[in-house]
GROMACS .gro file of N, CA and C in nm:
model
  345
    1UNK      N    1  -2.735  -0.911   1.534
    1UNK     CA    2  -2.801  -0.885   1.389
    1UNK      C    3  -2.781  -0.740   1.360
    2UNK      N    4  -2.767  -0.652   1.428
    2UNK     CA    5  -2.739  -0.506   1.410
    2UNK      C    6  -2.607  -0.518   1.364
    3UNK      N    7  -2.522  -0.542   1.406
    3UNK     CA    8  -2.354  -0.544   1.352
    3UNK      C    9  -2.374  -0.592   1.217
    4UNK      N   10  -2.442  -0.724   1.183
    4UNK     CA   11  -2.438  -0.792   1.075
    4UNK      C   12  -2.503  -0.679   0.962
    5UNK      N   13  -2.610  -0.643   0.988
    5UNK     CA   14  -2.697  -0.547   0.909
    5UNK      C   15  -2.647  -0.411   0.861
    6UNK      N   16  -2.575  -0.355   0.966
    6UNK     CA   17  -2.511  -0.246   0.971
    6UNK      C   18  -2.372  -0.210   0.924
    7UNK      N   19  -2.310  -0.328   0.993
    7UNK     CA   20  -2.142  -0.279   0.961
    7UNK      C   21  -2.097  -0.375   0.866
    8UNK      N   22  -2.157  -0.482   0.837
    8UNK     CA   23  -2.103  -0.603   0.752
    8UNK      C   24  -2.137  -0.604   0.623
    9UNK      N   25  -2.294  -0.598   0.610
    9UNK     CA   26  -2.351  -0.594   0.487
    9UNK      C   27  -2.290  -0.527   0.367
   10UNK      N   28  -2.269  -0.400   0.391
   10UNK     CA   29  -2.248  -0.309   0.298
   10UNK      C   30  -2.088  -0.348   0.240
   11UNK      N   31  -1.985  -0.354   0.316
   11UNK     CA   32  -1.868  -0.401   0.257
   11UNK      C   33  -1.900  -0.542   0.193
   12UNK      N   34  -1.949  -0.627   0.230
   12UNK     CA   35  -1.974  -0.759   0.169
   12UNK      C   36  -2.044  -0.751   0.011
   13UNK      N   37  -2.142  -0.664   0.020
   13UNK     CA   38  -2.207  -0.619  -0.107
   13UNK      C   39  -2.092  -0.548  -0.208
   14UNK      N   40  -2.010  -0.458  -0.168
   14UNK     CA   41  -1.900  -0.401  -0.215
   14UNK      C   42  -1.812  -0.487  -0.285
   15UNK      N   43  -1.768  -0.589  -0.206
   15UNK     CA   44  -1.698  -0.683  -0.228
   15UNK      C   45  -1.757  -0.769  -0.358
   16UNK      N   46  -1.869  -0.820  -0.327
   16UNK     CA   47  -1.941  -0.868  -0.434
   16UNK      C   48  -1.954  -0.812  -0.543
   17UNK      N   49  -1.960  -0.687  -0.534
   17UNK     CA   50  -1.981  -0.602  -0.650
   17UNK      C   51  -1.849  -0.608  -0.745
   18UNK      N   52  -1.740  -0.597  -0.674
   18UNK     CA   53  -1.584  -0.611  -0.742
   18UNK      C   54  -1.593  -0.740  -0.798
   19UNK      N   55  -1.625  -0.835  -0.751
   19UNK     CA   56  -1.596  -0.969  -0.791
   19UNK      C   57  -1.689  -0.987  -0.910
   20UNK      N   58  -1.823  -0.955  -0.923
   20UNK     CA   59  -1.873  -0.939  -1.051
   20UNK      C   60  -1.811  -0.862  -1.143
   21UNK      N   61  -1.774  -0.760  -1.105
   21UNK     CA   62  -1.725  -0.636  -1.220
   21UNK      C   63  -1.632  -0.712  -1.277
   22UNK      N   64  -1.536  -0.796  -1.214
   22UNK     CA   65  -1.419  -0.863  -1.269
   22UNK      C   66  -1.471  -0.971  -1.359
   23UNK      N   67  -1.566  -1.048  -1.310
   23UNK     CA   68  -1.608  -1.154  -1.407
   23UNK      C   69  -1.686  -1.110  -1.520
   24UNK      N   70  -1.743  -0.992  -1.526
   24UNK     CA   71  -1.821  -0.915  -1.646
   24UNK      C   72  -1.750  -0.794  -1.692
   25UNK      N   73  -1.637  -0.795  -1.663
   25UNK     CA   74  -1.564  -0.677  -1.728
   25UNK      C   75  -1.606  -0.547  -1.706
   26UNK      N   76  -1.687  -0.543  -1.608
   26UNK     CA   77  -1.759  -0.403  -1.533
   26UNK      C   78  -1.863  -0.353  -1.612
   27UNK      N   79  -1.920  -0.424  -1.695
   27UNK     CA   80  -2.020  -0.384  -1.792
   27UNK      C   81  -2.173  -0.385  -1.729
   28UNK      N   82  -2.199  -0.449  -1.620
   28UNK     CA   83  -2.325  -0.436  -1.562
   28UNK      C   84  -2.315  -0.360  -1.418
   29UNK      N   85  -2.433  -0.321  -1.362
   29UNK     CA   86  -2.444  -0.255  -1.250
   29UNK      C   87  -2.504  -0.391  -1.177
   30UNK      N   88  -2.484  -0.404  -1.038
   30UNK     CA   89  -2.572  -0.489  -0.942
   30UNK      C   90  -2.684  -0.422  -0.889
   31UNK      N   91  -2.703  -0.305  -0.926
   31UNK     CA   92  -2.808  -0.216  -0.886
   31UNK      C   93  -2.832  -0.155  -0.755
   32UNK      N   94  -2.881  -0.048  -0.691
   32UNK     CA   95  -2.858   0.006  -0.592
   32UNK      C   96  -2.890  -0.095  -0.443
   33UNK      N   97  -2.808  -0.096  -0.384
   33UNK     CA   98  -2.796  -0.211  -0.232
   33UNK      C   99  -2.772  -0.346  -0.314
   34UNK      N  100  -2.725  -0.370  -0.405
   34UNK     CA  101  -2.734  -0.519  -0.453
   34UNK      C  102  -2.830  -0.574  -0.510
   35UNK      N  103  -2.938  -0.527  -0.551
   35UNK     CA  104  -3.066  -0.577  -0.575
   35UNK      C  105  -3.062  -0.675  -0.700
   36UNK      N  106  -2.966  -0.675  -0.787
   36UNK     CA  107  -2.950  -0.731  -0.889
   36UNK      C  108  -2.842  -0.841  -0.866
   37UNK      N  109  -2.787  -0.871  -0.747
   37UNK     CA  110  -2.660  -0.957  -0.728
   37UNK      C  111  -2.724  -1.113  -0.770
   38UNK      N  112  -2.833  -1.130  -0.741
   38UNK     CA  113  -2.866  -1.275  -0.798
   38UNK      C  114  -2.849  -1.318  -0.955
   39UNK      N  115  -2.880  -1.215  -1.019
   39UNK     CA  116  -2.843  -1.200  -1.158
   39UNK      C  117  -2.695  -1.259  -1.206
   40UNK      N  118  -2.618  -1.221  -1.143
   40UNK     CA  119  -2.449  -1.231  -1.198
   40UNK      C  120  -2.383  -1.313  -1.063
   41UNK      N  121  -2.412  -1.370  -0.970
   41UNK     CA  122  -2.338  -1.453  -0.899
   41UNK      C  123  -2.380  -1.604  -0.925
   42UNK      N  124  -2.269  -1.684  -0.904
   42UNK     CA  125  -2.290  -1.832  -0.914
   42UNK      C  126  -2.401  -1.857  -0.816
   43UNK      N  127  -2.497  -1.969  -0.823
   43UNK     CA  128  -2.584  -2.031  -0.751
   43UNK      C  129  -2.531  -2.041  -0.595
   44UNK      N  130  -2.428  -2.103  -0.582
   44UNK     CA  131  -2.366  -2.143  -0.456
   44UNK      C  132  -2.333  -1.991  -0.371
   45UNK      N  133  -2.299  -1.911  -0.450
   45UNK     CA  134  -2.238  -1.798  -0.363
   45UNK      C  135  -2.376  -1.721  -0.350
   46UNK      N  136  -2.471  -1.693  -0.422
   46UNK     CA  137  -2.614  -1.657  -0.420
   46UNK      C  138  -2.674  -1.710  -0.306
   47UNK      N  139  -2.690  -1.846  -0.301
   47UNK     CA  140  -2.741  -1.909  -0.175
   47UNK      C  141  -2.675  -1.872  -0.039
   48UNK      N  142  -2.545  -1.864  -0.030
   48UNK     CA  143  -2.506  -1.850   0.091
   48UNK      C  144  -2.527  -1.710   0.115
   49UNK      N  145  -2.525  -1.629   0.011
   49UNK     CA  146  -2.547  -1.457   0.051
   49UNK      C  147  -2.705  -1.471   0.116
   50UNK      N  148  -2.816  -1.538   0.051
   50UNK     CA  149  -2.929  -1.530   0.095
   50UNK      C  150  -2.922  -1.574   0.246
   51UNK      N  151  -2.846  -1.678   0.279
   51UNK     CA  152  -2.860  -1.732   0.397
   51UNK      C  153  -2.786  -1.624   0.502
   52UNK      N  154  -2.723  -1.512   0.480
   52UNK     CA  155  -2.689  -1.404   0.555
   52UNK      C  156  -2.802  -1.340   0.621
   53UNK      N  157  -2.922  -1.342   0.567
   53UNK     CA  158  -3.053  -1.281   0.603
   53UNK      C  159  -3.095  -1.386   0.715
   54UNK      N  160  -3.103  -1.363   0.838
   54UNK     CA  161  -3.159  -1.442   0.906
   54UNK      C  162  -3.253  -1.403   1.014
   55UNK      N  163  -3.327  -1.496   1.099
   55UNK     CA  164  -3.409  -1.445   1.218
   55UNK      C  165  -3.322  -1.424   1.318
   56UNK      N  166  -3.391  -1.393   1.425
   56UNK     CA  167  -3.342  -1.352   1.545
   56UNK      C  168  -3.293  -1.463   1.636
   57UNK      N  169  -3.283  -1.608   1.605
   57UNK     CA  170  -3.237  -1.701   1.679
   57UNK      C  171  -3.079  -1.669   1.690
   58UNK      N  172  -3.071  -1.706   1.834
   58UNK     CA  173  -2.909  -1.682   1.829
   58UNK      C  174  -2.807  -1.765   1.745
   59UNK      N  175  -2.838  -1.885   1.743
   59UNK     CA  176  -2.758  -1.980   1.651
   59UNK      C  177  -2.762  -1.947   1.534
   60UNK      N  178  -2.888  -1.912   1.469
   60UNK     CA  179  -2.870  -1.866   1.321
   60UNK      C  180  -2.821  -1.732   1.293
   61UNK      N  181  -2.798  -1.634   1.388
   61UNK     CA  182  -2.738  -1.525   1.373
   61UNK      C  183  -2.591  -1.551   1.397
   62UNK      N  184  -2.545  -1.635   1.472
   62UNK     CA  185  -2.387  -1.686   1.444
   62UNK      C  186  -2.345  -1.754   1.334
   63UNK      N  187  -2.464  -1.836   1.279
   63UNK     CA  188  -2.432  -1.903   1.151
   63UNK      C  189  -2.417  -1.809   1.034
   64UNK      N  190  -2.493  -1.682   1.035
   64UNK     CA  191  -2.493  -1.588   0.928
   64UNK      C  192  -2.378  -1.508   0.959
   65UNK      N  193  -2.333  -1.487   1.063
   65UNK     CA  194  -2.187  -1.425   1.085
   65UNK      C  195  -2.079  -1.512   1.024
   66UNK      N  196  -2.093  -1.611   1.048
   66UNK     CA  197  -1.959  -1.691   0.991
   66UNK      C  198  -1.970  -1.720   0.826
   67UNK      N  199  -2.091  -1.744   0.802
   67UNK     CA  200  -2.108  -1.710   0.628
   67UNK      C  201  -2.061  -1.582   0.576
   68UNK      N  202  -2.079  -1.480   0.654
   68UNK     CA  203  -2.032  -1.360   0.612
   68UNK      C  204  -1.863  -1.365   0.577
   69UNK      N  205  -1.822  -1.435   0.698
   69UNK     CA  206  -1.679  -1.419   0.694
   69UNK      C  207  -1.609  -1.506   0.584
   70UNK      N  208  -1.697  -1.612   0.565
   70UNK     CA  209  -1.644  -1.724   0.434
   70UNK      C  210  -1.673  -1.644   0.301
   71UNK      N  211  -1.785  -1.573   0.293
   71UNK     CA  212  -1.818  -1.512   0.133
   71UNK      C  213  -1.721  -1.421   0.127
   72UNK      N  214  -1.714  -1.322   0.222
   72UNK     CA  215  -1.588  -1.203   0.233
   72UNK      C  216  -1.449  -1.257   0.177
   73UNK      N  217  -1.423  -1.361   0.256
   73UNK     CA  218  -1.304  -1.432   0.247
   73UNK      C  219  -1.271  -1.475   0.098
   74UNK      N  220  -1.380  -1.552   0.074
   74UNK     CA  221  -1.369  -1.616  -0.068
   74UNK      C  222  -1.352  -1.514  -0.195
   75UNK      N  223  -1.430  -1.431  -0.171
   75UNK     CA  224  -1.466  -1.314  -0.286
   75UNK      C  225  -1.313  -1.206  -0.285
   76UNK      N  226  -1.298  -1.191  -0.150
   76UNK     CA  227  -1.167  -1.092  -0.142
   76UNK      C  228  -1.041  -1.162  -0.208
   77UNK      N  229  -1.031  -1.282  -0.171
   77UNK     CA  230  -0.917  -1.358  -0.226
   77UNK      C  231  -0.896  -1.335  -0.371
   78UNK      N  232  -1.013  -1.369  -0.438
   78UNK     CA  233  -1.031  -1.371  -0.592
   78UNK      C  234  -1.006  -1.237  -0.627
   79UNK      N  235  -1.065  -1.138  -0.583
   79UNK     CA  236  -1.034  -0.985  -0.613
   79UNK      C  237  -0.893  -0.945  -0.608
   80UNK      N  238  -0.853  -0.992  -0.479
   80UNK     CA  239  -0.704  -0.946  -0.459
   80UNK      C  240  -0.623  -1.008  -0.556
   81UNK      N  241  -0.627  -1.123  -0.551
   81UNK     CA  242  -0.547  -1.200  -0.673
   81UNK      C  243  -0.562  -1.134  -0.811
   82UNK      N  244  -0.657  -1.081  -0.875
   82UNK     CA  245  -0.692  -1.034  -0.964
   82UNK      C  246  -0.599  -0.913  -0.996
   83UNK      N  247  -0.599  -0.813  -0.880
   83UNK     CA  248  -0.554  -0.704  -0.881
   83UNK      C  249  -0.407  -0.695  -0.817
   84UNK      N  250  -0.353  -0.812  -0.788
   84UNK     CA  251  -0.231  -0.808  -0.707
   84UNK      C  252  -0.244  -0.768  -0.553
   85UNK      N  253  -0.325  -0.782  -0.501
   85UNK     CA  254  -0.331  -0.753  -0.375
   85UNK      C  255  -0.290  -0.871  -0.273
   86UNK      N  256  -0.223  -0.845  -0.161
   86UNK     CA  257  -0.202  -0.964  -0.083
   86UNK      C  258  -0.316  -0.968   0.027
   87UNK      N  259  -0.379  -1.102   0.037
   87UNK     CA  260  -0.506  -1.113   0.125
   87UNK      C  261  -0.430  -1.140   0.240
   88UNK      N  262  -0.478  -1.057   0.353
   88UNK     CA  263  -0.412  -1.081   0.488
   88UNK      C  264  -0.486  -1.216   0.576
   89UNK      N  265  -0.429  -1.313   0.525
   89UNK     CA  266  -0.459  -1.440   0.567
   89UNK      C  267  -0.437  -1.473   0.725
   90UNK      N  268  -0.325  -1.450   0.772
   90UNK     CA  269  -0.313  -1.448   0.934
   90UNK      C  270  -0.416  -1.346   0.985
   91UNK      N  271  -0.424  -1.246   0.966
   91UNK     CA  272  -0.538  -1.171   1.020
   91UNK      C  273  -0.664  -1.232   0.995
   92UNK      N  274  -0.715  -1.274   0.909
   92UNK     CA  275  -0.856  -1.361   0.887
   92UNK      C  276  -0.833  -1.463   0.980
   93UNK      N  277  -0.714  -1.512   0.995
   93UNK     CA  278  -0.742  -1.654   1.070
   93UNK      C  279  -0.774  -1.637   1.230
   94UNK      N  280  -0.687  -1.489   1.264
   94UNK     CA  281  -0.715  -1.460   1.394
   94UNK      C  282  -0.836  -1.410   1.428
   95UNK      N  283  -0.919  -1.336   1.333
   95UNK     CA  284  -1.045  -1.289   1.348
   95UNK      C  285  -1.147  -1.413   1.357
   96UNK      N  286  -1.134  -1.503   1.295
   96UNK     CA  287  -1.205  -1.610   1.276
   96UNK      C  288  -1.219  -1.681   1.413
   97UNK      N  289  -1.069  -1.699   1.465
   97UNK     CA  290  -1.056  -1.755   1.611
   97UNK      C  291  -1.137  -1.681   1.731
   98UNK      N  292  -1.092  -1.541   1.701
   98UNK     CA  293  -1.171  -1.427   1.790
   98UNK      C  294  -1.317  -1.484   1.792
   99UNK      N  295  -1.380  -1.480   1.697
   99UNK     CA  296  -1.518  -1.493   1.662
   99UNK      C  297  -1.603  -1.624   1.738
  100UNK      N  298  -1.517  -1.718   1.686
  100UNK     CA  299  -1.532  -1.879   1.729
  100UNK      C  300  -1.535  -1.842   1.906
  101UNK      N  301  -1.414  -1.791   1.971
  101UNK     CA  302  -1.420  -1.783   2.115
  101UNK      C  303  -1.527  -1.701   2.157
  102UNK      N  304  -1.553  -1.598   2.133
  102UNK     CA  305  -1.667  -1.504   2.175
  102UNK      C  306  -1.824  -1.611   2.155
  103UNK      N  307  -1.826  -1.691   2.047
  103UNK     CA  308  -1.946  -1.734   2.034
  103UNK      C  309  -1.942  -1.867   2.152
  104UNK      N  310  -1.845  -1.916   2.198
  104UNK     CA  311  -1.819  -2.024   2.291
  104UNK      C  312  -1.833  -1.955   2.435
  105UNK      N  313  -1.809  -1.828   2.456
  105UNK     CA  314  -1.830  -1.777   2.609
  105UNK      C  315  -1.960  -1.817   2.700
  106UNK      N  316  -1.926  -1.858   2.807
  106UNK     CA  317  -2.053  -1.887   2.872
  106UNK      C  318  -2.151  -1.750   2.898
  107UNK      N  319  -2.297  -1.771   2.907
  107UNK     CA  320  -2.407  -1.656   2.878
  107UNK      C  321  -2.358  -1.569   2.987
  108UNK      N  322  -2.299  -1.601   3.117
  108UNK     CA  323  -2.293  -1.509   3.206
  108UNK      C  324  -2.132  -1.449   3.211
  109UNK      N  325  -2.060  -1.462   3.108
  109UNK     CA  326  -1.920  -1.406   3.097
  109UNK      C  327  -1.917  -1.271   3.132
  110UNK      N  328  -1.815  -1.214   3.190
  110UNK     CA  329  -1.818  -1.079   3.235
  110UNK      C  330  -1.699  -0.985   3.138
  111UNK      N  331  -1.646  -1.096   3.081
  111UNK     CA  332  -1.546  -1.033   2.981
  111UNK      C  333  -1.518  -1.120   2.856
  112UNK      N  334  -1.440  -1.070   2.770
  112UNK     CA  335  -1.430  -1.161   2.663
  112UNK      C  336  -1.321  -1.277   2.684
  113UNK      N  337  -1.219  -1.222   2.764
  113UNK     CA  338  -1.097  -1.315   2.794
  113UNK      C  339  -1.119  -1.367   2.931
  114UNK      N  340  -1.132  -1.497   2.942
  114UNK     CA  341  -1.147  -1.567   3.089
  114UNK      C  342  -1.010  -1.577   3.152
  115UNK      N  343  -1.000  -1.576   3.253
  115UNK     CA  344  -0.867  -1.628   3.332
  115UNK      C  345  -0.818  -1.471   3.414
   0.00000   0.00000   0.00000
């Protein structure tokens, strides 16, 4: 949860701000900490963003992390396309594969890579 809230949330909010900026021609502010995101995001994206806030349940934390990945990827691809940036698809796939691998590690694993 700490990784999600401290490391990942700010970059996701920044990406959502650019996403909204493109769609509104940068005429509006999302407010400090993204407090006005709901006003500008499509309901589907807002609902997924809300689901990134979770309780301390292990499975819910992992689901939140995968939602972060999906939301960031979706909005980053859109922002990148508009501005002519290449989205690093292969790196994204490898990161997701790594996260899934770590999620499936046994509770008593001594390292990330077994064998």
